[in-house]
Each structure stands twice: as structure tokens, then as C-alpha cells.
XYZ file of C-alpha atoms in Angstrom:
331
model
C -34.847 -170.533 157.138
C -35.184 -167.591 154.437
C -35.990 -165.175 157.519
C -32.962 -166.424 159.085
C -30.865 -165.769 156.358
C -32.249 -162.482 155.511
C -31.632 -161.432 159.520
C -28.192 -163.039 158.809
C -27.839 -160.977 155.631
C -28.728 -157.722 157.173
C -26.399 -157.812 160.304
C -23.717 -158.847 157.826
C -24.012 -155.881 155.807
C -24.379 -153.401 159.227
C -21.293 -154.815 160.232
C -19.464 -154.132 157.295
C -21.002 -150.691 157.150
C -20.127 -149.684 160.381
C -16.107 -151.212 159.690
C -15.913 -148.692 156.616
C -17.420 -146.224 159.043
C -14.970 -146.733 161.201
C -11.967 -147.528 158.713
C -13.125 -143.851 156.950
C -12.858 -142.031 160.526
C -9.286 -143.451 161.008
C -8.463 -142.536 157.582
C -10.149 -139.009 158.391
C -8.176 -139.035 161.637
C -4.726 -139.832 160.174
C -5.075 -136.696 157.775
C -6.036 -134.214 160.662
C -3.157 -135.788 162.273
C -0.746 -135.561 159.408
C -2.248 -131.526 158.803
C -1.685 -130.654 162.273
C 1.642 -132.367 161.993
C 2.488 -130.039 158.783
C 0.905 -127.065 160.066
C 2.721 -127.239 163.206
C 5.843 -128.141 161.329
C 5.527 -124.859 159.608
C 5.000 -122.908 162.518
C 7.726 -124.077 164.337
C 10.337 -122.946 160.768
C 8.654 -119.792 160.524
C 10.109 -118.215 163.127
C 14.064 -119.381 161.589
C 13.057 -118.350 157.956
C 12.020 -114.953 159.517
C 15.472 -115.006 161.483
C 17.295 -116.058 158.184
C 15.371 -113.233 155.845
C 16.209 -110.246 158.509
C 20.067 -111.706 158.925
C 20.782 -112.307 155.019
C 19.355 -108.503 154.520
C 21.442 -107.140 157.287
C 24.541 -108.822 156.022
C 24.005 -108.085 152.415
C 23.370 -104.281 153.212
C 26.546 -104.203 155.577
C 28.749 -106.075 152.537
C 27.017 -103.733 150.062
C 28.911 -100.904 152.181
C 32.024 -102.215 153.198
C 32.668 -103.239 149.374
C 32.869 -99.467 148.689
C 32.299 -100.565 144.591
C 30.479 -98.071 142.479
C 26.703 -98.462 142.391
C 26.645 -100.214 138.640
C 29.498 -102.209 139.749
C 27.974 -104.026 142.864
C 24.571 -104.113 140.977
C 25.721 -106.394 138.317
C 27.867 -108.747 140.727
C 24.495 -109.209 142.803
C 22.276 -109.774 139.563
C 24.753 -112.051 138.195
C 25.157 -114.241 141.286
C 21.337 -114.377 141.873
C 20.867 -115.377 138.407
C 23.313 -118.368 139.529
C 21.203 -118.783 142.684
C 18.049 -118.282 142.103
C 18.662 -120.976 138.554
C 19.816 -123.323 141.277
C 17.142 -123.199 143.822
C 14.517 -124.015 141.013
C 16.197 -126.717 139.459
C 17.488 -128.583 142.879
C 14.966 -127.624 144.822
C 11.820 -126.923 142.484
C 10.876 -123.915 144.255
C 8.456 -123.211 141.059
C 7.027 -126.937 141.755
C 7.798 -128.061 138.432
C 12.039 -127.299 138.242
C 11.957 -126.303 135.567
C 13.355 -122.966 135.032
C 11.746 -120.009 132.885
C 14.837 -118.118 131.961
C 13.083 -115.648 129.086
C 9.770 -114.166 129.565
C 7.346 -114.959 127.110
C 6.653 -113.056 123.923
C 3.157 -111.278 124.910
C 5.411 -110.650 128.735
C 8.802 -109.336 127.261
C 7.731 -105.410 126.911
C 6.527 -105.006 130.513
C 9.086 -107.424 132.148
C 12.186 -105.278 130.556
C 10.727 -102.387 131.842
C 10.111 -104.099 135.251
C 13.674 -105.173 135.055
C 15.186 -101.929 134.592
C 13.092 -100.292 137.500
C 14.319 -103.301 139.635
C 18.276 -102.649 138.277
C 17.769 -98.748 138.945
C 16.538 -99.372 142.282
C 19.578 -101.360 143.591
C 22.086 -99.220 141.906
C 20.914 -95.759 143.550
C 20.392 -97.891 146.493
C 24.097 -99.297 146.791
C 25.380 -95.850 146.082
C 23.656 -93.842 148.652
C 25.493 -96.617 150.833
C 28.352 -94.863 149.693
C 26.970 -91.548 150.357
C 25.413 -92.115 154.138
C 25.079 -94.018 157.249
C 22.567 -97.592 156.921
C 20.645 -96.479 159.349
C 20.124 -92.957 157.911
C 19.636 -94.938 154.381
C 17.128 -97.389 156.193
C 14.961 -94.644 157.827
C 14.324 -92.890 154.615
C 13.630 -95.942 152.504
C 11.098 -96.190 154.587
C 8.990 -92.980 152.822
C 8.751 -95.875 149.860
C 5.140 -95.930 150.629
C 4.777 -92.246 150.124
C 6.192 -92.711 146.476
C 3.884 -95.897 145.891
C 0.581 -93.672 146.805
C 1.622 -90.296 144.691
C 2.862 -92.904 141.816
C -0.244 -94.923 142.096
C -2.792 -92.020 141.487
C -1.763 -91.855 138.436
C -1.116 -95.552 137.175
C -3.253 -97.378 138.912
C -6.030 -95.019 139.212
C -9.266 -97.637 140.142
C -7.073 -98.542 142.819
C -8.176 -96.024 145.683
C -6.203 -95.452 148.942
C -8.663 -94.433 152.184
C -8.213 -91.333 153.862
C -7.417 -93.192 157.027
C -3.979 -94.864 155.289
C -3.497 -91.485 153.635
C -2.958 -90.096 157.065
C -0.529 -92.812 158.105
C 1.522 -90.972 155.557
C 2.206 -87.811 157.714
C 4.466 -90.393 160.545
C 6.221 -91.757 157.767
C 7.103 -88.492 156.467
C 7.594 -86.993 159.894
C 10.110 -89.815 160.786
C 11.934 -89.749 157.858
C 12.529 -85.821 158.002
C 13.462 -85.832 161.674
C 16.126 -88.527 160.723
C 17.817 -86.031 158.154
C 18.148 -82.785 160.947
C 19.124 -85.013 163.403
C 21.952 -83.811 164.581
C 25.345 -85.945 164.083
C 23.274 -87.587 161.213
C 25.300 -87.523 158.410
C 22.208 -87.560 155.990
C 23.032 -84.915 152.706
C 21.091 -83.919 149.395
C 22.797 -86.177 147.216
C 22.040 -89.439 149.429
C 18.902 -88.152 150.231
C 17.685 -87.555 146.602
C 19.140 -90.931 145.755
C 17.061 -92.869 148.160
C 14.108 -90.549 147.036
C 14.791 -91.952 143.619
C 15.390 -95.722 145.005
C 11.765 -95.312 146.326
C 10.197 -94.131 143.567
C 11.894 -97.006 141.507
C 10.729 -100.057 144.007
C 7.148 -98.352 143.855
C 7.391 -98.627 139.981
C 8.686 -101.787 140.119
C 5.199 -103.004 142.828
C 2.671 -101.289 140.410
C 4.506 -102.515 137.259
C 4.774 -105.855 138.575
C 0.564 -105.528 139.523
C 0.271 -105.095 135.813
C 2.082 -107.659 134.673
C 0.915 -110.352 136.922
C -3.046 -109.693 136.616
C -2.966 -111.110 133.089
C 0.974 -113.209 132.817
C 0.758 -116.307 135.134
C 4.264 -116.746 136.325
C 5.498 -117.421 139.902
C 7.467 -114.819 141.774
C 10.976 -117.235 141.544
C 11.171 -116.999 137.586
C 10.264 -113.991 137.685
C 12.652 -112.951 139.633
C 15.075 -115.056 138.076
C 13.788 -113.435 134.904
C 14.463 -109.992 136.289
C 18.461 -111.059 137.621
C 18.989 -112.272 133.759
C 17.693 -109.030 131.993
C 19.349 -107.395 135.265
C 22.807 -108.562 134.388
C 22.166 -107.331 130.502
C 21.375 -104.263 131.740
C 24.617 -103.886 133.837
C 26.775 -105.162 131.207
C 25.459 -102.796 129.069
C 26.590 -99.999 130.957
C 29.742 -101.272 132.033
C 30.906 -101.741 128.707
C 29.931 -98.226 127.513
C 31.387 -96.706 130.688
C 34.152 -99.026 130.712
C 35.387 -102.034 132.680
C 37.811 -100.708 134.472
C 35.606 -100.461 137.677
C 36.102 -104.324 137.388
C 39.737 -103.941 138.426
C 38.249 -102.290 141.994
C 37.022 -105.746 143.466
C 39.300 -106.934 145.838
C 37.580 -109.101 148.506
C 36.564 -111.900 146.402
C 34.567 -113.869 149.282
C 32.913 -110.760 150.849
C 31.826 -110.162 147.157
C 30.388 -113.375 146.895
C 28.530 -113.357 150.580
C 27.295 -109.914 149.354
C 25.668 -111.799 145.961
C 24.337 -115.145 147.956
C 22.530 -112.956 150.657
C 21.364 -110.572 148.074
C 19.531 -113.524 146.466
C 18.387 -115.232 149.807
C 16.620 -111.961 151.349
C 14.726 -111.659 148.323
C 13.720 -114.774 148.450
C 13.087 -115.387 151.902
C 10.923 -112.953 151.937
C 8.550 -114.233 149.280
C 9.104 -117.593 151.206
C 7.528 -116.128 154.401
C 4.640 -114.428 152.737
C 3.428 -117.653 151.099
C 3.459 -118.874 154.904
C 1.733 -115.817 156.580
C -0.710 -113.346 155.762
C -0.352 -110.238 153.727
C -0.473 -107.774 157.047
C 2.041 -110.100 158.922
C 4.074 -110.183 156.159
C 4.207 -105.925 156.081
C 4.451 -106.082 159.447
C 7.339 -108.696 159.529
C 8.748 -106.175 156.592
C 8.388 -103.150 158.283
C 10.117 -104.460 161.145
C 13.281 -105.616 159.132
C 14.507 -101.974 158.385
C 14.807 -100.957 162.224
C 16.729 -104.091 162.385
C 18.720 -102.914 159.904
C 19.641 -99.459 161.308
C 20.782 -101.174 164.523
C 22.828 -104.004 162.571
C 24.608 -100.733 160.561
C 24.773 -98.795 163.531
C 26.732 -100.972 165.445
C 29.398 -101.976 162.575
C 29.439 -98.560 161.217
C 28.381 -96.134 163.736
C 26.625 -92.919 162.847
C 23.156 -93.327 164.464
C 22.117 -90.394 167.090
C 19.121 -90.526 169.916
C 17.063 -88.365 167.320
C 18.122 -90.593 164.377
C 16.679 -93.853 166.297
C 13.627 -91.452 166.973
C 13.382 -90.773 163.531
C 13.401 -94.282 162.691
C 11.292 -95.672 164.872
C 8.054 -92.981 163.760
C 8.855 -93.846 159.985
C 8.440 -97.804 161.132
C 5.067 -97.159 162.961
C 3.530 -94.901 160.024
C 4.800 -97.995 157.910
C 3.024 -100.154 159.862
C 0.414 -98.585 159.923
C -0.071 -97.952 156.413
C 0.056 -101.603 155.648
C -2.692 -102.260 157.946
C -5.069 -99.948 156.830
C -3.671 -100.549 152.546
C -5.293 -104.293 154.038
C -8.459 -103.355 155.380
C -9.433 -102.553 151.702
């Protein structure tokens, strides 16, 4: 009998074994299932939040020109709504995963994130008023040297930071592509535009190689951040509106174009930190790199302007671009 019952006891305990086997493999299964299910959920939206970040910039760079509101002007509408925005989308949405928003940087952070701040202000305001000053398309092609100001800019401040030879060379296109955008004939590229996007650049690169600093030693996510930078952003601009004077208030007209303007503003910047948390960094400079050629078409066709040697141009500048990104990743 105690044989019998041992046999008994044994089989009893293989059974149960192989259930949990078997309940842990459908438990295993289920998960794959429910990954796949998110992964492929993801793919399927990446293509429409790509769609949604290229559309939002075109329209907010099209708005930005039509407005035809001093540089300052625009720059403090767009901070202001973003700061209205991008407040939202943390608290409703908890785009931060906690929703709770971080709307003054911390003590140790405040030095380097003014500074950020006002590299990020000066950067949209010479930005919206070469608008004024040129085509988009002739705009677009030479924001695209910005990687030309990032490498001579990073030599100097981030100097253990070295660029290959290889992605130095993928300079020359960019620089190539800009320059044959500005003789092209009917382009209506001049020195003041020009030097103003030249300045634009060099303020975004500051603004990548001060933000480097500041995030390898403040832990803060890019949407208070850049909430962060849209608050100090708006102090800035009313700073210089009131010692230059309001009056340039009195010049906004189209409320609702104004306001389309300041929502896309905030949703291309956005959008595009969106898509890099779902794609690599090369895709993501590819994706990038791609937008601006988008761009020039989107301002040709409302605005006109862009010649067989502009589109050239344009499309050499986005190659070296490309380019560059891929090699910057190879490091």
C-alpha cells in the first residue's frame, strides 16, 4: 500500500508540475501576444505622428510668414501659447509619466537652463524674421548648414567629443547646397536673411551642445524642459517688448491664424521628440532631414519663389544632412 501511495504521490505532483508548466507558457504566450500587439500598434501610429510632425511644421512656418509680425513679436505669442500647451499635455495627458508639471528649473539647473532658454528665444526670433526677409524654401535650404555651425561650435565646447573625418566631409554637400541655393537665379536669398539664418544656426547648435551639458548631470525629461524653456521664453520676450515698447502688440490682426501659428509651434516640437522615443537616433535624423525639403515645397507652392537651381540646391544640402547624421551615428 505505501508503494502505491508513493507512485500515487509522485504522478500527482508531475501532473501538477507539468499544469504550471503549461499555465506559465500561456502566461508567457499572452505577453508575446500582448508585445506584438503593442509593438505593432506602434508601428502602425508611427507613420501618422510622422505625417502630423512634418504638417504642424509646415503650417507653423507658412503662419509664421503670412503673420508678417516682427521677429520678437511672433516669438513671444509662440512661447506663450506653448507654455499653455505644453502645461496641458503634461497634466491631461502625463506626457512626463508622473503629470505633474516642473514649471521652474531647479536651483543647481537655473544658470545653464536661462542660458539655454535665451539661445532657444534667439533662435526663433532671427528665424521668424528672415521669414520676413526671404522665400521658405530659400530659408529652409540654408538652415540646413546648422550642422556646419554645430561642428565649428563644438570644437571648442565640447572638445572630447571628436567628429570623424568621414562626417567632416559630409560637410562640403551641405555647404555646396546651401551656396548654390543663394546664386540661384530668381532666388530671392540677400545678406541680411542670409546672415540671419547663419545666426539662427549657430543659436540651435548652442542650444544642442548647451542642452548636452545640462542633461549629462540634471535628470529632467525633454517636455518640462521644454516647458521650462517656453516659461523663461515668454520672460525673455516680455522683457524686450516692454523696453522696446508694446506697440508691436497693436499689429496682430488675425487672431485664429495667430493661434494655429502658437498650437503647431508647440506640436512640431513635440512631435518630434514623440517620434524619436519611437525610432532610432539615425531614423529620427533621417526623418528630420527629410522634413525641411518638405518644407520648401509646402512654401513654394503657397508663396512661390523656388527656381530649378533652388530645388537643386536644396536637395544636395538634404543629402550632406543625411549623411552627416549617419556617419555623427557610427561613433
Amino acid at each position: 500500500m505505501t508503494d502505491i501511495d508513493s507512485s500515487d504521490e509522485k504522478e500527482l505532483v508531475t501532473d501538477m508540475n507539468d499544469i504550471e508548466n503549461q499555465e506559465e507558457e500561456e502566461a508567457k504566450g499572452l505577453l508575446r501576444n500582448n508585445e506584438d500587439s503593442k509593438s505593432s500598434s506602434k508601428d502602425k501610429t508611427l507613420p501618422l505622428l510622422i505625417a502630423a510632425w512634418y504638417a504642424s511644421s509646415v503650417v507653423c512656418t507658412n503662419t509664421s510668414k503670412s503673420l508678417k509680425l516682427p521677429g520678437t513679436t511672433l516669438a513671444f505669442c509662440q512661447m506663450l501659447i506653448s507654455t499653455i500647451c505644453a502645461s496641458l499635455g503634461i497634466v491631461l495627458f502625463k506626457l512626463d509619466g508622473v503629470g505633474k508639471p516642473k514649471v521652474w528649473p531647479a536651483r543647481k539647473a537655473l544658470t545653464i537652463t536661462v542660458l539655454l532658454s535665451f539661445t532657444f528665444c534667439a533662435g526663433f526670433i532671427t528665424l521668424n524674421i528672415s521669414l520676413g526677409l526671404m522665400h521658405v524654401s530659400s530659408v529652409m535650404t540654408a538652415r540646413a548648414a546648422e550642422p556646419v555651425a554645430t561642428w565649428l561650435l563644438g570644437l571648442f565646447f565640447l572638445p572630447n567629443e571628436k567628429t570623424p573625418m568621414n562626417a567632416v566631409l559630409c560637410l562640403v554637400p551641405i555647404v555646396l547646397g546651401a551656396g548654390l541655393s543663394a546664386v540661384a537665379p530668381g532666388s530671392n536669398m540677400n545678406a541680411s536673411g542670409f546672415c540671419l539664418v547663419m545666426l539662427c544656426n549657430v543659436c540651435f547648435s548652442l542650444r544642442t551642445i548647451v542642452t548636452k551639458l545640462l542633461k549629462s548631470w540634471n535628470d529632467i525629461d525633454n517636455y518640462n524642459l521644454f516647458l521650462q524653456l517656453c516659461i523663461l521664453g515668454s520672460l525673455w520676450q516680455g522683457v524686450i517688448l516692454i523696453t522696446t515698447g508694446v506697440q508691436s502688440l497693436k499689429q496682430i490682426v488675425n487672431i485664429p491664424i495667430l493661434l494655429l501659428n502658437g498650437v503647431t509651434f508647440y506640436l512640431y516640437m513635440q512631435l518630434s521628440w514623440v517620434v524619436m522615443s519611437r525610432v532610432g537616433a539615425v531614423t529620427h535624423s533621417v526623418c528630420n532631414s527629410l522634413r525641411r525639403p518638405v518644407m520648401c515645397a509646402a512654401g513654394w507652392l503657397v508663396f512661390g519663389g523656388m527656381t530649378s537651381w533652388g530645388i537643386a540646391g536644396a536637395m544636395i544640402a538634404t543629402a550632406g544632412t543625411m549623411l552627416y547624421a549617419r556617419e555623427k551615428q557610427r561613433l
